[in-house]
Amino acid sequence: MGAKYLKPKSVVELQKNPPSEKNELENEIKKQQFLLEHLHGQVQQMREERLAERTAKEETMWEVQAAITMLKRRLKTLNEKGQRHDGGEGEEGDGKVTGGTADGGTEADIPSPEDEQSTTDFVLLEKQLLAVQTTLRDEIAEEKRLIAQLLSILRELHSKLPEEEQNKMSESQRQKYADENHKNSLNAPKNEDGPFAQNLDKESEEDGKWGEWCKAEEHRRDRLLGELIRYRKICSQLRARLEHDTALIALLQQQKHTDEAPPATANLLVTRF
């Protein structure tokens, strides 16, 4: 009979009774990472469908990420304890005994308050960066939607212009728009976002790697801000073109109405006659 599959533990259960053995920690970390990938996929779908339940799902995702961080810290503590134990086997004859706890473990199994505070700070910073990244992505998606809407209105207005008026746009103006579009495409940041799980898998267990990860997230935040500013600039340019074309169409319609109206003197002569 095959082994029974055990689903990932809840965050509350992990906080109250975390695994104590190395193999249990490794297995639970894998389960929690699979769960995190599944939650991230659900959040992405909810973001595209603009569902209100997305915020609660993101909170769950961040709680799972915090649990993974806690499990990795405990695994790191166990590994360091094993290394110290292997290095101290030759000194057992000195009669020195390390202190123990009520459950039979050693003091090395219990994380220090400094380690717990450091883990909490890193988790809060990570949660903050993820929230900023999510907000920026939403704003960029909204700006893209506005750009598509403005382009549709511009195409409709251009189609209403007479052909001779459409041809009045000088070659220099066309070249100017082409140069701006080319410049924007060159300055556009490349999409270097990998899957969410890829960033999490590359997360190092050492404190030095945490700093590098935070710098990478801050760089991504700056890149998203730059992309948002670029899209807003495009929107402002499209709005200016929209106002220009709208004014031009109104002027042409007014001139057409004036040309079709009969002269006032002719009406006066007919009345007197």
Coordinates of C-alpha atoms in Angstrom, one line a residue:
M1 CA 0.0 0.0 0.0
G2 CA 1.4 3.4 -1.0
A3 CA 2.2 6.2 1.4
K4 CA -0.7 8.5 2.2
Y5 CA -0.3 12.0 0.8
L6 CA -0.4 14.8 3.4
K7 CA -1.5 18.2 2.2
P8 CA 0.4 21.3 3.2
K9 CA -0.1 22.5 6.7
S10 CA -2.0 25.7 7.4
V11 CA 0.0 28.8 8.4
V12 CA -1.6 28.7 11.9
E13 CA -0.6 25.1 12.3
L14 CA 3.0 25.7 11.2
Q15 CA 3.3 28.6 13.7
K16 CA 2.0 26.5 16.6
N17 CA 3.7 23.2 15.8
P18 CA 6.4 23.6 13.1
P19 CA 8.3 20.5 11.9
S20 CA 11.4 19.6 13.9
E21 CA 13.2 17.1 11.7
K22 CA 15.3 18.0 8.6
N23 CA 13.4 15.8 6.1
E24 CA 10.1 17.0 7.5
L25 CA 11.1 20.6 7.0
E26 CA 12.4 20.0 3.4
N27 CA 9.1 18.2 2.5
E28 CA 7.0 20.9 4.0
I29 CA 8.9 23.7 2.2
K30 CA 8.3 22.0 -1.1
K31 CA 4.6 21.6 -0.4
Q32 CA 4.3 25.3 0.7
Q33 CA 6.2 26.4 -2.5
F34 CA 3.8 24.4 -4.7
L35 CA 0.9 26.0 -2.8
L36 CA 2.4 29.5 -3.2
E37 CA 2.7 28.9 -7.0
H38 CA -0.9 27.9 -7.1
L39 CA -2.0 30.9 -5.2
H40 CA 0.0 33.2 -7.4
G41 CA -1.7 31.8 -10.5
Q42 CA -5.1 32.4 -8.9
V43 CA -4.1 36.0 -8.0
Q44 CA -2.9 36.7 -11.6
Q45 CA -6.3 35.4 -13.0
M46 CA -8.2 37.5 -10.5
R47 CA -6.2 40.6 -11.4
E48 CA -7.1 40.1 -15.1
E49 CA -10.7 39.6 -14.3
R50 CA -10.7 42.5 -11.8
L51 CA -12.3 40.4 -9.0
A52 CA -12.8 41.9 -5.6
E53 CA -11.6 38.7 -3.8
R54 CA -8.1 39.3 -5.0
T55 CA -7.0 41.2 -1.9
A56 CA -7.9 38.4 0.4
K57 CA -6.1 35.9 -1.8
E58 CA -3.0 38.1 -1.8
E59 CA -3.0 38.2 2.0
T60 CA -3.1 34.4 2.0
M61 CA -0.2 34.3 -0.5
W62 CA 1.9 36.6 1.7
E63 CA 1.1 34.5 4.8
V64 CA 2.3 31.3 2.9
Q65 CA 5.5 33.2 1.9
A66 CA 6.1 34.1 5.5
A67 CA 5.7 30.5 6.6
I68 CA 8.2 29.4 3.9
T69 CA 10.7 31.9 5.2
M70 CA 10.2 30.7 8.8
L71 CA 10.6 27.0 7.7
K72 CA 13.8 27.9 5.8
R73 CA 15.2 29.6 8.9
R74 CA 14.5 26.6 11.0
L75 CA 16.2 24.3 8.4
K76 CA 19.2 26.6 8.3
T77 CA 19.4 26.4 12.2
L78 CA 19.3 22.6 12.0
N79 CA 22.0 22.5 9.4
E80 CA 24.3 24.8 11.4
K81 CA 23.6 22.7 14.5
G82 CA 24.6 19.6 12.7
Q83 CA 27.9 21.2 11.5
R84 CA 28.7 22.3 15.0
H85 CA 27.9 18.8 16.4
D86 CA 30.2 17.1 13.8
G87 CA 33.0 19.5 14.6
G88 CA 32.7 18.9 18.4
E89 CA 32.6 15.1 18.5
G90 CA 36.3 15.0 19.4
E91 CA 35.7 17.1 22.5
E92 CA 33.0 14.9 24.1
G93 CA 35.5 13.5 26.5
D94 CA 36.0 16.8 28.3
G95 CA 32.8 16.2 30.2
K96 CA 31.0 19.3 28.8
V97 CA 27.3 18.9 28.2
T98 CA 25.3 21.5 26.3
G99 CA 22.0 22.7 27.8
G100 CA 18.8 21.1 26.8
T101 CA 15.1 21.9 26.6
A102 CA 12.0 20.2 28.1
D103 CA 11.2 18.4 24.8
G104 CA 14.7 16.9 24.6
G105 CA 16.0 19.4 22.0
T106 CA 19.0 21.7 22.4
E107 CA 19.2 25.4 22.8
A108 CA 20.2 25.6 19.1
D109 CA 16.7 24.5 18.1
I110 CA 15.2 27.7 19.5
P111 CA 15.8 30.8 17.4
S112 CA 17.1 33.8 19.2
P113 CA 14.9 36.9 19.5
E114 CA 17.3 38.7 17.2
D115 CA 16.8 36.1 14.5
E116 CA 13.0 36.3 14.9
Q117 CA 13.0 40.1 14.7
S118 CA 15.3 39.9 11.6
T119 CA 12.9 37.4 9.9
T120 CA 9.9 39.6 10.8
D121 CA 11.6 42.7 9.3
F122 CA 12.5 40.9 6.1
V123 CA 9.0 39.5 5.7
L124 CA 7.4 42.9 6.2
L125 CA 9.8 44.5 3.7
E126 CA 9.0 41.7 1.2
K127 CA 5.3 42.2 1.7
Q128 CA 5.7 45.9 1.2
L129 CA 7.6 45.5 -2.1
L130 CA 5.1 42.9 -3.4
A131 CA 2.2 45.3 -2.6
V132 CA 4.0 48.2 -4.5
Q133 CA 4.7 45.9 -7.4
T134 CA 1.1 44.8 -7.6
T135 CA -0.2 48.4 -7.5
L136 CA 2.2 49.5 -10.2
R137 CA 1.2 46.6 -12.5
D138 CA -2.5 47.6 -12.0
E139 CA -1.7 51.2 -12.9
I140 CA 0.2 50.2 -16.0
A141 CA -2.6 48.0 -17.1
E142 CA -5.0 50.9 -16.7
E143 CA -2.7 53.3 -18.6
K144 CA -2.5 50.7 -21.5
R145 CA -6.3 50.5 -21.5
L146 CA -6.6 54.3 -21.8
I147 CA -4.0 54.4 -24.6
A148 CA -6.0 51.8 -26.6
Q149 CA -9.2 53.8 -26.0
L150 CA -7.5 57.0 -27.2
L151 CA -6.1 55.4 -30.3
S152 CA -9.5 54.1 -31.2
I153 CA -11.0 57.6 -30.9
L154 CA -8.2 59.1 -33.0
R155 CA -8.7 56.5 -35.7
E156 CA -12.4 57.3 -35.8
L157 CA -11.7 61.1 -36.0
H158 CA -9.2 60.7 -38.8
S159 CA -11.7 58.6 -40.8
K160 CA -14.2 61.6 -40.6
L161 CA -11.7 64.1 -42.0
P162 CA -11.8 64.8 -45.7
E163 CA -9.0 63.2 -47.7
E164 CA -7.5 66.6 -48.6
E165 CA -7.3 67.5 -44.9
Q166 CA -5.7 64.2 -44.0
N167 CA -3.1 64.9 -46.6
K168 CA -2.3 68.3 -45.2
M169 CA -0.3 66.7 -42.4
S170 CA 3.3 67.6 -43.4
E171 CA 6.0 65.0 -43.8
S172 CA 7.9 66.7 -41.0
Q173 CA 5.0 66.1 -38.6
R174 CA 4.8 62.5 -39.6
Q175 CA 8.5 62.1 -39.2
K176 CA 8.3 63.7 -35.8
Y177 CA 5.7 61.2 -34.6
A178 CA 7.7 58.4 -36.1
D179 CA 10.9 59.6 -34.2
E180 CA 8.9 59.8 -30.9
N181 CA 7.5 56.3 -31.3
H182 CA 11.0 55.0 -32.1
K183 CA 12.5 56.7 -29.1
N184 CA 9.8 55.4 -26.8
S185 CA 10.3 51.9 -28.1
L186 CA 14.1 52.2 -27.5
N187 CA 13.6 53.5 -24.0
A188 CA 10.9 51.0 -23.1
P189 CA 12.2 48.6 -20.4
K190 CA 12.4 45.0 -21.3
N191 CA 10.1 42.6 -19.5
E192 CA 12.5 40.8 -17.2
D193 CA 9.7 39.5 -14.9
G194 CA 10.0 35.8 -14.5
P195 CA 7.5 33.6 -12.8
F196 CA 6.8 34.4 -9.1
A197 CA 8.0 31.1 -8.0
Q198 CA 11.4 31.6 -9.8
N199 CA 12.2 34.6 -7.7
L200 CA 11.2 32.7 -4.6
D201 CA 13.3 29.6 -5.5
K202 CA 16.3 31.8 -6.0
E203 CA 15.9 33.3 -2.5
S204 CA 19.0 32.7 -0.5
E205 CA 18.9 31.6 3.1
E206 CA 21.8 33.9 4.1
D207 CA 21.3 37.4 5.3
G208 CA 23.6 38.8 2.6
K209 CA 21.4 37.4 -0.1
W210 CA 18.4 39.1 1.5
G211 CA 20.0 42.5 0.8
E212 CA 20.6 41.6 -2.8
W213 CA 17.0 40.4 -3.2
C214 CA 15.7 43.6 -1.7
K215 CA 17.8 45.6 -4.1
A216 CA 16.5 43.6 -7.1
E217 CA 12.9 44.2 -6.0
E218 CA 13.6 48.0 -5.6
H219 CA 15.2 48.0 -9.0
R220 CA 12.1 46.3 -10.4
R221 CA 9.9 48.9 -8.7
D222 CA 11.9 51.7 -10.2
R223 CA 11.6 50.1 -13.6
L224 CA 7.8 49.8 -13.3
L225 CA 7.6 53.4 -12.2
G226 CA 9.6 54.4 -15.4
E227 CA 7.3 52.3 -17.5
L228 CA 4.2 54.0 -15.9
I229 CA 5.7 57.4 -16.5
R230 CA 6.3 56.5 -20.2
Y231 CA 2.7 55.3 -20.7
R232 CA 1.4 58.5 -19.0
K233 CA 3.5 60.6 -21.4
I234 CA 2.0 58.6 -24.4
C235 CA -1.5 59.2 -23.0
S236 CA -0.8 63.0 -22.8
Q237 CA 0.5 63.1 -26.3
L238 CA -2.6 61.2 -27.6
R239 CA -4.9 63.5 -25.7
A240 CA -3.2 66.5 -27.3
R241 CA -3.7 65.0 -30.8
L242 CA -7.3 64.1 -29.9
E243 CA -8.0 67.8 -29.0
H244 CA -6.3 69.0 -32.1
D245 CA -8.3 66.7 -34.4
T246 CA -11.6 67.4 -32.6
A247 CA -11.0 71.2 -33.1
L248 CA -10.1 70.6 -36.7
I249 CA -13.3 68.6 -37.4
A250 CA -15.4 71.2 -35.7
L251 CA -13.8 74.0 -37.8
L252 CA -14.4 72.0 -41.0
Q253 CA -18.0 71.4 -40.2
Q254 CA -18.5 75.1 -39.4
Q255 CA -17.0 76.1 -42.7
K256 CA -19.2 73.5 -44.6
H257 CA -22.3 74.8 -42.9
T258 CA -21.3 78.4 -43.8
D259 CA -20.7 77.5 -47.4
E260 CA -24.1 75.7 -47.7
A261 CA -26.1 78.6 -46.1
P262 CA -27.6 81.1 -48.6
P263 CA -26.2 84.7 -48.6
A264 CA -28.1 87.2 -46.4
T265 CA -28.4 89.8 -49.3
A266 CA -30.1 87.3 -51.5
N267 CA -32.8 86.6 -48.9
L268 CA -33.3 90.4 -48.5
L269 CA -33.8 90.9 -52.3
V270 CA -36.3 88.1 -52.6
T271 CA -38.3 89.5 -49.7
R272 CA -38.5 93.0 -51.2
F273 CA -39.4 91.7 -54.6

